[in-house]
Short mmCIF file of C-alpha atoms in Angstrom, two decimals:
data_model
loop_
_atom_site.label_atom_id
_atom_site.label_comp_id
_atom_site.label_asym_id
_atom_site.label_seq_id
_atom_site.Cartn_x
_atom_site.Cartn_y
_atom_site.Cartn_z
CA UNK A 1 0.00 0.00 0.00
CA UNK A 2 1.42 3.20 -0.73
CA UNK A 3 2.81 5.40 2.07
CA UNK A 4 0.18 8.39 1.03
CA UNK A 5 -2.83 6.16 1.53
CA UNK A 6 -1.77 4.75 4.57
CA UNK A 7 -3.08 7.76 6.90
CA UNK A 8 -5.85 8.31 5.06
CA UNK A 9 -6.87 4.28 5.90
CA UNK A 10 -6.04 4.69 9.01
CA UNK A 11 -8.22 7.49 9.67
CA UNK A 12 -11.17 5.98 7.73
CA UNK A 13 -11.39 2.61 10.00
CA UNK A 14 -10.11 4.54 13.31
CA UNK A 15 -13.43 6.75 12.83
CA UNK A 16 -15.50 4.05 11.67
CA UNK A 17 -14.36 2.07 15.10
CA UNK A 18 -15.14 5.93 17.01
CA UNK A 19 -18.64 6.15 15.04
CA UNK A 20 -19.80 3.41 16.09
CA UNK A 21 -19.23 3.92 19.97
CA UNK A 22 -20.67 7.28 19.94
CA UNK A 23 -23.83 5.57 18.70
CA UNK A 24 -24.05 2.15 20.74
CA UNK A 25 -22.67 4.01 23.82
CA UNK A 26 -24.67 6.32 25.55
CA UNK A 27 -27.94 4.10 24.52
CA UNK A 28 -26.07 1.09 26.15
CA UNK A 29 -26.08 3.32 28.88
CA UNK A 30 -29.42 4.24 29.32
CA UNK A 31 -30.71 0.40 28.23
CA UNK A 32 -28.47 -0.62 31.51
CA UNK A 33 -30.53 1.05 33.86
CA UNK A 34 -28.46 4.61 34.09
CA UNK A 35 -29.66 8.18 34.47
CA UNK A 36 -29.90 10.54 32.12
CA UNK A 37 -27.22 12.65 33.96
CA UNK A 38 -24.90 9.68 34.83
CA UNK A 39 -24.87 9.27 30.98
CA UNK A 40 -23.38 12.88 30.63
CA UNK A 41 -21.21 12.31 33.33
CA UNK A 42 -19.55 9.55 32.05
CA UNK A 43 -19.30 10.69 28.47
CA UNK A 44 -17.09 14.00 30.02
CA UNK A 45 -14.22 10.71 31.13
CA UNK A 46 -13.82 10.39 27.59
CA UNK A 47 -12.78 14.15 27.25
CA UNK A 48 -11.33 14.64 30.64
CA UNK A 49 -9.24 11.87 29.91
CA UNK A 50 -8.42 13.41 26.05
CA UNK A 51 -7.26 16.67 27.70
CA UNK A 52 -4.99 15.12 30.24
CA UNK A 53 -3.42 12.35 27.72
CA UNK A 54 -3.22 16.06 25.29
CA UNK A 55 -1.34 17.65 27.74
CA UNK A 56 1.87 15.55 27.44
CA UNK A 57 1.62 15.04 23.92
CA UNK A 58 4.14 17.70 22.94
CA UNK A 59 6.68 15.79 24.88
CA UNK A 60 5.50 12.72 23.34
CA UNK A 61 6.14 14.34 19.76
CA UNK A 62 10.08 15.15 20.74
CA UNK A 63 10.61 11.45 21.77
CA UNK A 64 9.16 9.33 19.34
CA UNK A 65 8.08 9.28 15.68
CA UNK A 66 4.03 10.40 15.28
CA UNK A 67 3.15 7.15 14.08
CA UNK A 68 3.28 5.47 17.21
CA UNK A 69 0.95 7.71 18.61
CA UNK A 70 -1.31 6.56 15.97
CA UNK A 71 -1.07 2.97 16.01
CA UNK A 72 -0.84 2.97 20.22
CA UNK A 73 -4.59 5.28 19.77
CA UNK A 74 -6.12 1.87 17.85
CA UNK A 75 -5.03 -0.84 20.29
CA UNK A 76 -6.46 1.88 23.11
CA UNK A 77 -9.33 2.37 20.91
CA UNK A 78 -10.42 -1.47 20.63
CA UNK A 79 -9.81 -2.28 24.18
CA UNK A 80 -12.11 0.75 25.02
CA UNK A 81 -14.96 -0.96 22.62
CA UNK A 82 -14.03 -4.08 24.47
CA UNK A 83 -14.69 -3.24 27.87
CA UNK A 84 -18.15 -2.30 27.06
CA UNK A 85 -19.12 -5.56 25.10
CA UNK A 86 -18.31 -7.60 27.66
CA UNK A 87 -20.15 -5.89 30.53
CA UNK A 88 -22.31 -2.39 31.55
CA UNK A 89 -21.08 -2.41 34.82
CA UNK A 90 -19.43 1.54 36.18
CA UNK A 91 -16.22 0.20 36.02
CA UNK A 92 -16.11 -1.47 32.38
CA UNK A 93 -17.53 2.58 31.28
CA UNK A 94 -15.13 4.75 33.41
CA UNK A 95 -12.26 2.27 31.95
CA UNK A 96 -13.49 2.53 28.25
CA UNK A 97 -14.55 6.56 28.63
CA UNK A 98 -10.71 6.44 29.93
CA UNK A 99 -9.14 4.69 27.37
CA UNK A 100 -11.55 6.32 24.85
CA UNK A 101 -10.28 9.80 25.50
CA UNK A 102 -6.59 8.53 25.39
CA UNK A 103 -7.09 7.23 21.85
CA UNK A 104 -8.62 10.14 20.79
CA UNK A 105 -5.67 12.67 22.03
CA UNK A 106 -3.05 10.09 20.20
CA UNK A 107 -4.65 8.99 17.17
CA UNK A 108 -5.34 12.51 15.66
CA UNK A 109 -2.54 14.77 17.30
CA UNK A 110 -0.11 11.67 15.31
CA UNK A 111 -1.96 11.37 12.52
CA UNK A 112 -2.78 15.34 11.84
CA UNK A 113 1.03 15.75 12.69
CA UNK A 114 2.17 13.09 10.34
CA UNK A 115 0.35 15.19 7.33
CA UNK A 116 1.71 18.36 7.81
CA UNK A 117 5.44 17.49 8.41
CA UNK A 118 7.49 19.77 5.84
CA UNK A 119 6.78 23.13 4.06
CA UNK A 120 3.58 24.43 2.02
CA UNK A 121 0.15 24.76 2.27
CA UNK A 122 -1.80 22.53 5.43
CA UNK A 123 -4.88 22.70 4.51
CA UNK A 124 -5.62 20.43 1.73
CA UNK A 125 -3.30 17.91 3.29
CA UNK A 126 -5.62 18.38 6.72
CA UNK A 127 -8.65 18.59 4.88
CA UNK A 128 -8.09 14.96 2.89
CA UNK A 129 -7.35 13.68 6.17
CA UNK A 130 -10.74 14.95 7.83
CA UNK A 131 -12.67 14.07 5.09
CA UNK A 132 -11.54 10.38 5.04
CA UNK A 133 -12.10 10.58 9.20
CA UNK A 134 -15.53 11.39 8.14
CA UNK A 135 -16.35 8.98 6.09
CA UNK A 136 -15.57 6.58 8.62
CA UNK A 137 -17.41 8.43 11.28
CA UNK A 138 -20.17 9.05 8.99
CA UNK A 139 -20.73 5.45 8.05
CA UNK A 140 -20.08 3.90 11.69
CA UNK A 141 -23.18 4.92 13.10
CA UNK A 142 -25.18 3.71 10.23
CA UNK A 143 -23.88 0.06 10.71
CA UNK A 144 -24.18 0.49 14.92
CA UNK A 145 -27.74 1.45 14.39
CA UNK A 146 -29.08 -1.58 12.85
CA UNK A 147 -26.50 -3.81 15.39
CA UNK A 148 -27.89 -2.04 18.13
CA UNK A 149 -31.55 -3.22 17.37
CA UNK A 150 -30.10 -6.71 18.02
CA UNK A 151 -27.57 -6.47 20.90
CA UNK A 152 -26.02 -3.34 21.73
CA UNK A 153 -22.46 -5.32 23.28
CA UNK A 154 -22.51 -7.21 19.76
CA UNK A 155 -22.55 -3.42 18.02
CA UNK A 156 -19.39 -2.45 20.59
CA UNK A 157 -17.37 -5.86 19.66
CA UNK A 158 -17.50 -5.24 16.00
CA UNK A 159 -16.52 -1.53 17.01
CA UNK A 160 -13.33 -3.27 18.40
CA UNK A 161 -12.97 -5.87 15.70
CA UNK A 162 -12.61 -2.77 13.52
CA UNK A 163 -10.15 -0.72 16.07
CA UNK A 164 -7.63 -3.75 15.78
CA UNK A 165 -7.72 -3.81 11.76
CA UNK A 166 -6.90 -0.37 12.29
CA UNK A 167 -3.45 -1.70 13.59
CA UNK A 168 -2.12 -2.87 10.10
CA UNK A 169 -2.17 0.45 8.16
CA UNK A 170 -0.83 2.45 11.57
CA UNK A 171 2.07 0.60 11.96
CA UNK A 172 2.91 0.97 8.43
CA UNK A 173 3.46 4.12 8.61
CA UNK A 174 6.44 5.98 7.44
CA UNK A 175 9.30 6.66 10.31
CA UNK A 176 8.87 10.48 10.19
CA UNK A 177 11.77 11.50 13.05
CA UNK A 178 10.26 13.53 16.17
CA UNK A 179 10.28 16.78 16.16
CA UNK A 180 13.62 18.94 17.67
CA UNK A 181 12.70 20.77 20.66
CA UNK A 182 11.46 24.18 20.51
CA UNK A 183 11.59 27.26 22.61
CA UNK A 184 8.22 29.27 23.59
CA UNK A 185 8.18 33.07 22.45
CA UNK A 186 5.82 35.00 23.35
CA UNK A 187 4.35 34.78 27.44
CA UNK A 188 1.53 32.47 26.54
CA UNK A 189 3.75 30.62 24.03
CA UNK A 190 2.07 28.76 21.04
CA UNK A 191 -1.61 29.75 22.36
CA UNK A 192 -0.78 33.66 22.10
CA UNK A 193 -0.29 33.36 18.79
CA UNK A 194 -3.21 35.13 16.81
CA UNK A 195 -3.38 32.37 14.19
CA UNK A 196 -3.27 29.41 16.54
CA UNK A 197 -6.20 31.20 19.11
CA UNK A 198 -8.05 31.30 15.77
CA UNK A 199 -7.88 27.85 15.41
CA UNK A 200 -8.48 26.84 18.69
CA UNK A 201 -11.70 28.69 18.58
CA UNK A 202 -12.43 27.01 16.04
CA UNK A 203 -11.72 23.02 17.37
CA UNK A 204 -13.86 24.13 20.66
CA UNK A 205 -16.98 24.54 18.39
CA UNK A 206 -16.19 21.03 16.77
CA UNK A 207 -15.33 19.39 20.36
CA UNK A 208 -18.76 20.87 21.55
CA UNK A 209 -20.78 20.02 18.43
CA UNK A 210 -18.81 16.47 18.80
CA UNK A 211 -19.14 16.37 22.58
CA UNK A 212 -23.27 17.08 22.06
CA UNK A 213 -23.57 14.80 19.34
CA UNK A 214 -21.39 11.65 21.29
CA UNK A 215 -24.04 12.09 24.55
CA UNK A 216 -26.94 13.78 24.37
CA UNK A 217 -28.25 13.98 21.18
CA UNK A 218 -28.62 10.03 20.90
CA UNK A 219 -30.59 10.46 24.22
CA UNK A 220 -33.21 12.67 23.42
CA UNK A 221 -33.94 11.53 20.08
CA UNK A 222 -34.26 7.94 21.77
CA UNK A 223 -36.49 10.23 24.09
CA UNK A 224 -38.34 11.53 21.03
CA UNK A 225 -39.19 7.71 20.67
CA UNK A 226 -37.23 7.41 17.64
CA UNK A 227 -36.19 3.90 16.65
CA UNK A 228 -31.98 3.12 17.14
CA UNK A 229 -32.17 2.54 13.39
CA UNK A 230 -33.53 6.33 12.95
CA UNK A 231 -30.86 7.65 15.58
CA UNK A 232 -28.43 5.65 13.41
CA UNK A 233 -29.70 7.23 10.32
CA UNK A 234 -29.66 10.68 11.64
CA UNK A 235 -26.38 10.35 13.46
CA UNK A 236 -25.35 9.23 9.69
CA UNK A 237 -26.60 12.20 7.72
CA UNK A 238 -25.10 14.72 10.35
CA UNK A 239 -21.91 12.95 9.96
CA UNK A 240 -22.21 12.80 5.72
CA UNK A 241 -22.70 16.39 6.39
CA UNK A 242 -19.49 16.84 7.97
CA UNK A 243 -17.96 15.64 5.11
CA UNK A 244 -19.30 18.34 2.57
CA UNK A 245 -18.42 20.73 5.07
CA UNK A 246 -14.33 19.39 4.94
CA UNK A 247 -14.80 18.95 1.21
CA UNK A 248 -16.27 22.73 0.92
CA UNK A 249 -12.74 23.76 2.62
CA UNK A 250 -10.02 21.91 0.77
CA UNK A 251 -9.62 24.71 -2.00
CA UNK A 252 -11.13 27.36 -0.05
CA UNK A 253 -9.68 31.11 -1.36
CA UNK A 254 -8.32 33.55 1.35
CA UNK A 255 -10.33 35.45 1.21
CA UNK A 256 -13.33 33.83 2.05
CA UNK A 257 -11.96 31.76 5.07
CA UNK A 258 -12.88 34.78 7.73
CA UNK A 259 -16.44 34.39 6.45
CA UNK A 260 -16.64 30.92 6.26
CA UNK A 261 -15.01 30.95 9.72
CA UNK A 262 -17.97 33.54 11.06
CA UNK A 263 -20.59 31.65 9.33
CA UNK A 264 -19.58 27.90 10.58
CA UNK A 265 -19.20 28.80 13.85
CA UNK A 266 -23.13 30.38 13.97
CA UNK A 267 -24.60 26.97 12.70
CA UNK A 268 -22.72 24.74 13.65
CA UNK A 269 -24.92 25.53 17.38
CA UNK A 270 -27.65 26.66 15.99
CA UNK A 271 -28.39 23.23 13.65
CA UNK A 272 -27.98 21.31 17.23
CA UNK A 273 -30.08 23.32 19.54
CA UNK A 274 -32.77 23.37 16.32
CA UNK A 275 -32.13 19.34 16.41
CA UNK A 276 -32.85 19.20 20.48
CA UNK A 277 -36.04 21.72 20.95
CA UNK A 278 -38.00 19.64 17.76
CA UNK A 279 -36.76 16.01 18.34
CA UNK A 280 -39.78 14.51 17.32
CA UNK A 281 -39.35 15.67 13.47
CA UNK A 282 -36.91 12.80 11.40
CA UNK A 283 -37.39 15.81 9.01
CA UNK A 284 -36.52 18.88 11.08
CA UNK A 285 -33.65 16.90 13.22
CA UNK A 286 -32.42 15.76 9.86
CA UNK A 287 -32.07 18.79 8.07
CA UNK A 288 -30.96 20.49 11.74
CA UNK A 289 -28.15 17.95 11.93
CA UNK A 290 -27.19 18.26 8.54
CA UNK A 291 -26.25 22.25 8.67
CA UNK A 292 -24.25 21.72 11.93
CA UNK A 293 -22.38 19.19 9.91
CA UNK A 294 -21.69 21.13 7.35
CA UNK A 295 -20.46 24.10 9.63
CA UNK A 296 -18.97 21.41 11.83
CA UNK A 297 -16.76 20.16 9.27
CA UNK A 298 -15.66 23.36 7.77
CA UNK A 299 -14.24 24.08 11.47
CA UNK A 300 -12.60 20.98 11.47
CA UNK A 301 -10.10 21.81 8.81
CA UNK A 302 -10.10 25.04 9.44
CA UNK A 303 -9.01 25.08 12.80
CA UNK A 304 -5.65 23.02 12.43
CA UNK A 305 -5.11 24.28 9.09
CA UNK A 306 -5.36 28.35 10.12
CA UNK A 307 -3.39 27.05 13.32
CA UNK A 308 -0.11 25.24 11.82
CA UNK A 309 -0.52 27.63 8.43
CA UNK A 310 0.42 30.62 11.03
CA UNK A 311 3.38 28.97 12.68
CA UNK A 312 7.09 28.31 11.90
CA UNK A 313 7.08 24.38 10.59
CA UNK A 314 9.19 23.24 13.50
CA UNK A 315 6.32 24.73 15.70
CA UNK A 316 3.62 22.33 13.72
CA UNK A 317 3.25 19.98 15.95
CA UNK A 318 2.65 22.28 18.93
CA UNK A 319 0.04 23.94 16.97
CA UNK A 320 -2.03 21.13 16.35
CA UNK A 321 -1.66 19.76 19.96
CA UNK A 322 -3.04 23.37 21.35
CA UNK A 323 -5.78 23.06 18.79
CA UNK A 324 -6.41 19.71 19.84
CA UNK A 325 -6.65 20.83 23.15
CA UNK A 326 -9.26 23.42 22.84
CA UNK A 327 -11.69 20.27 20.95
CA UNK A 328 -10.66 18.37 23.60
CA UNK A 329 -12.02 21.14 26.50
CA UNK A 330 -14.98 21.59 24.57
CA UNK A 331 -16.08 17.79 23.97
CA UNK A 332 -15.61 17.62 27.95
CA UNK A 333 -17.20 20.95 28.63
CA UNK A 334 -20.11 20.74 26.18
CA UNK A 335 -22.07 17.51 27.69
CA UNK A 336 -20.77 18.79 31.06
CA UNK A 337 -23.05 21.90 31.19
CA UNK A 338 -25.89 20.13 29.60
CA UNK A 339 -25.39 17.80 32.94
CA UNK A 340 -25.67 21.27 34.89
CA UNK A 341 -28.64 22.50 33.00
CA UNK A 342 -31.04 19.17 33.08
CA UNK A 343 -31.62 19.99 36.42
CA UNK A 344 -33.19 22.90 35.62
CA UNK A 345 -34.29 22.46 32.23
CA UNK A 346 -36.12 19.78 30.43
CA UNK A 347 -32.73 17.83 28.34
CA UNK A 348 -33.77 19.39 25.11
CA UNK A 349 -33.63 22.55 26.28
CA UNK A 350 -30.19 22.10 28.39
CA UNK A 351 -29.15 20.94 25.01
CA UNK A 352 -30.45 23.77 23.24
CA UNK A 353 -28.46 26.14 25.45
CA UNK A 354 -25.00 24.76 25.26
CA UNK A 355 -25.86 24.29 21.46
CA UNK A 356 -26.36 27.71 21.28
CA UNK A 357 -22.91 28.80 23.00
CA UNK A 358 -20.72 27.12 20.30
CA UNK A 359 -21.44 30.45 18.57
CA UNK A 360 -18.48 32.20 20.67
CA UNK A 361 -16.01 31.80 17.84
CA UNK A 362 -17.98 34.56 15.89
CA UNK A 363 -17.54 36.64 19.27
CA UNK A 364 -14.32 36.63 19.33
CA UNK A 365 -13.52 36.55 15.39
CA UNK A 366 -15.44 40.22 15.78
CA UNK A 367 -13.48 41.66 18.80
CA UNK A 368 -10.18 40.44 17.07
CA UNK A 369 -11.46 42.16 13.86
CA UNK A 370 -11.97 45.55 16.23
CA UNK A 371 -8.92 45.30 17.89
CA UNK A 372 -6.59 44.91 14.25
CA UNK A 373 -8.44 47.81 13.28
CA UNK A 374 -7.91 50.02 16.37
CA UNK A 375 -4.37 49.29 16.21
#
C-alpha cells in the first residue's frame, strides 16, 4: 500500500471504530438502567481523559516518531470498545470513557502531525485527512444502528474488531523522526499566537458540536421515541454532512476563510439546539443535523489548518496539539453543562443552550477584527 494512503486508511477505519461507539454508547447506557445525567457524566471521562493524555503530547512528539501515537490510539481504541461488550457495569464505562479519550488525544494529534510534516500549504493535506475521518465516522453509526436493534455489546465488539484492523495500516506508517525541541516566544507561548487562538476557537466549536452529538443527542432523540435505526440514520446524515463541510474547505480562497469561519461557527450551534427543541421531526432533526455538519466540518479543517498555516514548521506539531486541546475542552465541557442545566431544564432545552454557545467563535472573530483595526 502506498505510504500516502496509509493515513488516510487509518483514519477511515479509526473513525468508523469511534462512530460506532458514539452511537451504541450512551444508549447502552441508558438500556443498563443509568440516568440521564450519569450518561453525561460519564461521556465528560472520555474528554477529561483526552485533555490530560493532550497535555503531554508535545513531549510525546520530541521522543518518538508520530506514528506510534497513531497505532498505540487503535489498540487503546479497541480495548475501550471491548470493555463495554463484555459488561455495563461503572467500572467497564469509566475504563473505556478512559481509554476512549486517550485514543482520541493520540490517534489525531499523530496522525494530523504526520500530514503536515514539511513546508507548504496545510490545509488540503488536513482537509483529505478529515474528510476520510468522516467517512468513517459518517458510516459507523449507520452500521451500529441496525446492530444495536439486536444487541447493543454485539454493536461495541464489531466496534473493536474494527479498532484492531486499524493496527495494520498504523504501523505501516512511514518513520517520520520527532520533532527537535522548541523554545516558547511569546508569554503564553504557542496559544498567544493570533493564528493558533483562531484555530483553537475554532476546534472548541467542533469538540462541543462532537461532545453534544457523542451524549446527548442520541438520548433525546431515543427520548423523542425514535427507533436506534432512525438515531443511526440521523447520526449518519449529520456525519455525511461533515464531510461536505471538509470537502467545501479543501480549496477554499483567502479570502473567504474569515467568512466561512464567522458563518460555521453560527450553525454549527444553531443546527444542534434546532435538532434538540424539535426532536420529534426525522425531518426537522435531519435537516438540523445536517447544517451543523456542514459548519462542523468546515471548522474541522479550518481550525488546524489556520493554526499550523500561522506557525514556523518546527512549531507544527505544537500547533495542532493546542488546537487539539481546545476540541478536547470543549467535547468535555459541552455535555458537562448540559449535565448542569437538566436539572433545571427539560434535556432538550439544556441541550439547546449549550448548542447555542458554540457560537463564541464569531464573538471573538469580531473583537479580534476591532482590535486589528484600532491598532
Amino acid at each position: 500500500m502506498r505510504g500516502s494512503r496509509l493515513p488516510l486508511v487509518s483514519a477511515v477505519l479509526f473513525s468508523f471504530s469511534l462512530g460506532m461507539a458514539a452511537l451504541t454508547t450512551p444508549i447502552l447506557a441508558v438500556r443498563a438502567g443509568y440516568s440521564v445525567g450519569a450518561v453525561g457524566l460519564l461521556i465528560t471521562l472520555s474528554a477529561l481523559a483526552q485533555m490530560v493524555v493532550r497535555m503531554g503530547l508535545n513531549t510525546a512528539l520530541r521522543l518518538w516518531s508520530d506514528w506510534t501515537l497513531v497505532a498505540g490510539a487503535a489498540a487503546l481504541l479497541a480495548a475501550s470498545c471491548g470493555a463495554l461488550a463484555v459488561s455495563p457495569a461503572l467500572t467497564s464505562f469509566v475504563l473505556s470513557q478512559i481509554l476512549l479519550g486517550a485514543a482520541r488525544a493520540c490517534f489525531w494529534t499523530g496522525i494530523q502531525t504526520h500530514v503536515v510534516r514539511g513546508s507548504g500549504s496545510t490545509l488540503k493535506p488536513l482537509a483529505v485527512t478529515n474528510l476520510a475521518g468522516s467517512v468513517g465516522q459518517a458510516c459507523g453509526p449507520l452500521l451500529a444502528g441496525v446492530m444495536v436493534e439486536r444487541s447493543a455489546a454485539l454493536a461495541m465488539a464489531a466496534a473493536a474488531a474494527v479498532a484492531l484492523v486499524g493496527l495494520v495500516p498504523a504501523s505501516r506508517l512511514p518513520r517520520l523522526p520527532p520533532f527537535l525541541p522548541v523554545s516558547d516566544g511569546a508569554p503564553g507561548g504557542i496559544w498567544r499566537q493570533p493564528a493558533v487562538a483562531a484555530g483553537c476557537w475554532a476546534s472548541y466549536a467542533v469538540g462541543g458540536w462532537r461532545g453534544l452529538l457523542s451524549s446527548y443527542v442520541p438520548v433525546v432523540l431515543d427520548a423523542a421515541d425514535h427507533s436506534a435505526g432512525m438515531i443511526g440514520v440521523l447520526m449518519f446524515m449529520a456525519n455525511t454532512a461533515a464531510i461536505v463541510g471538509i470537502g467545501a474547505v479543501a480549496r477554499l480562497p483567502n479570502e473567504l476563510v474569515r467568512l466561512t469561519y464567522a458563518a460555521a461557527s453560527l450553525f454549527v450551534g444553531g443546527g444542534v439546539a434546532a435538532a434538540a427543541l424539535l426532536p420529534h421531526s426525522a425531518a426537522v432533526v435531519g435537516l438540523s443535523l445536517c447544517l451543523s455538519g456542514i459548519s462542523a466540518g468546515s471548522l474541522q479543517s479550518l481550525g488546524p489548518a489556520m493554526a499550523t498555516q500561522g506557525v514556523r514548521p518546527e512549531e507544527r506539531g505544537q500547533a495542532i496539539v493546542a488546537v487539539g486541546t481546545a476540541r478536547a475542552g470543549a467535547q468535555f465541557a459541552a455535555p458537562f453543562a448540559a449535565v448542569a442545566l437538566v436539572s433545571a431544564f427539560p434535556l432538550g432545552a439544556a441541550v439547546a443552550v449549550v448548542g447555542l454557545l458554540l457560537a463564541l467563535p464569531v464573538l471573538w472573530s469580531g473583537k479580534a477584527a476591532a482590535a486589528r483595526k484600532a491598532g
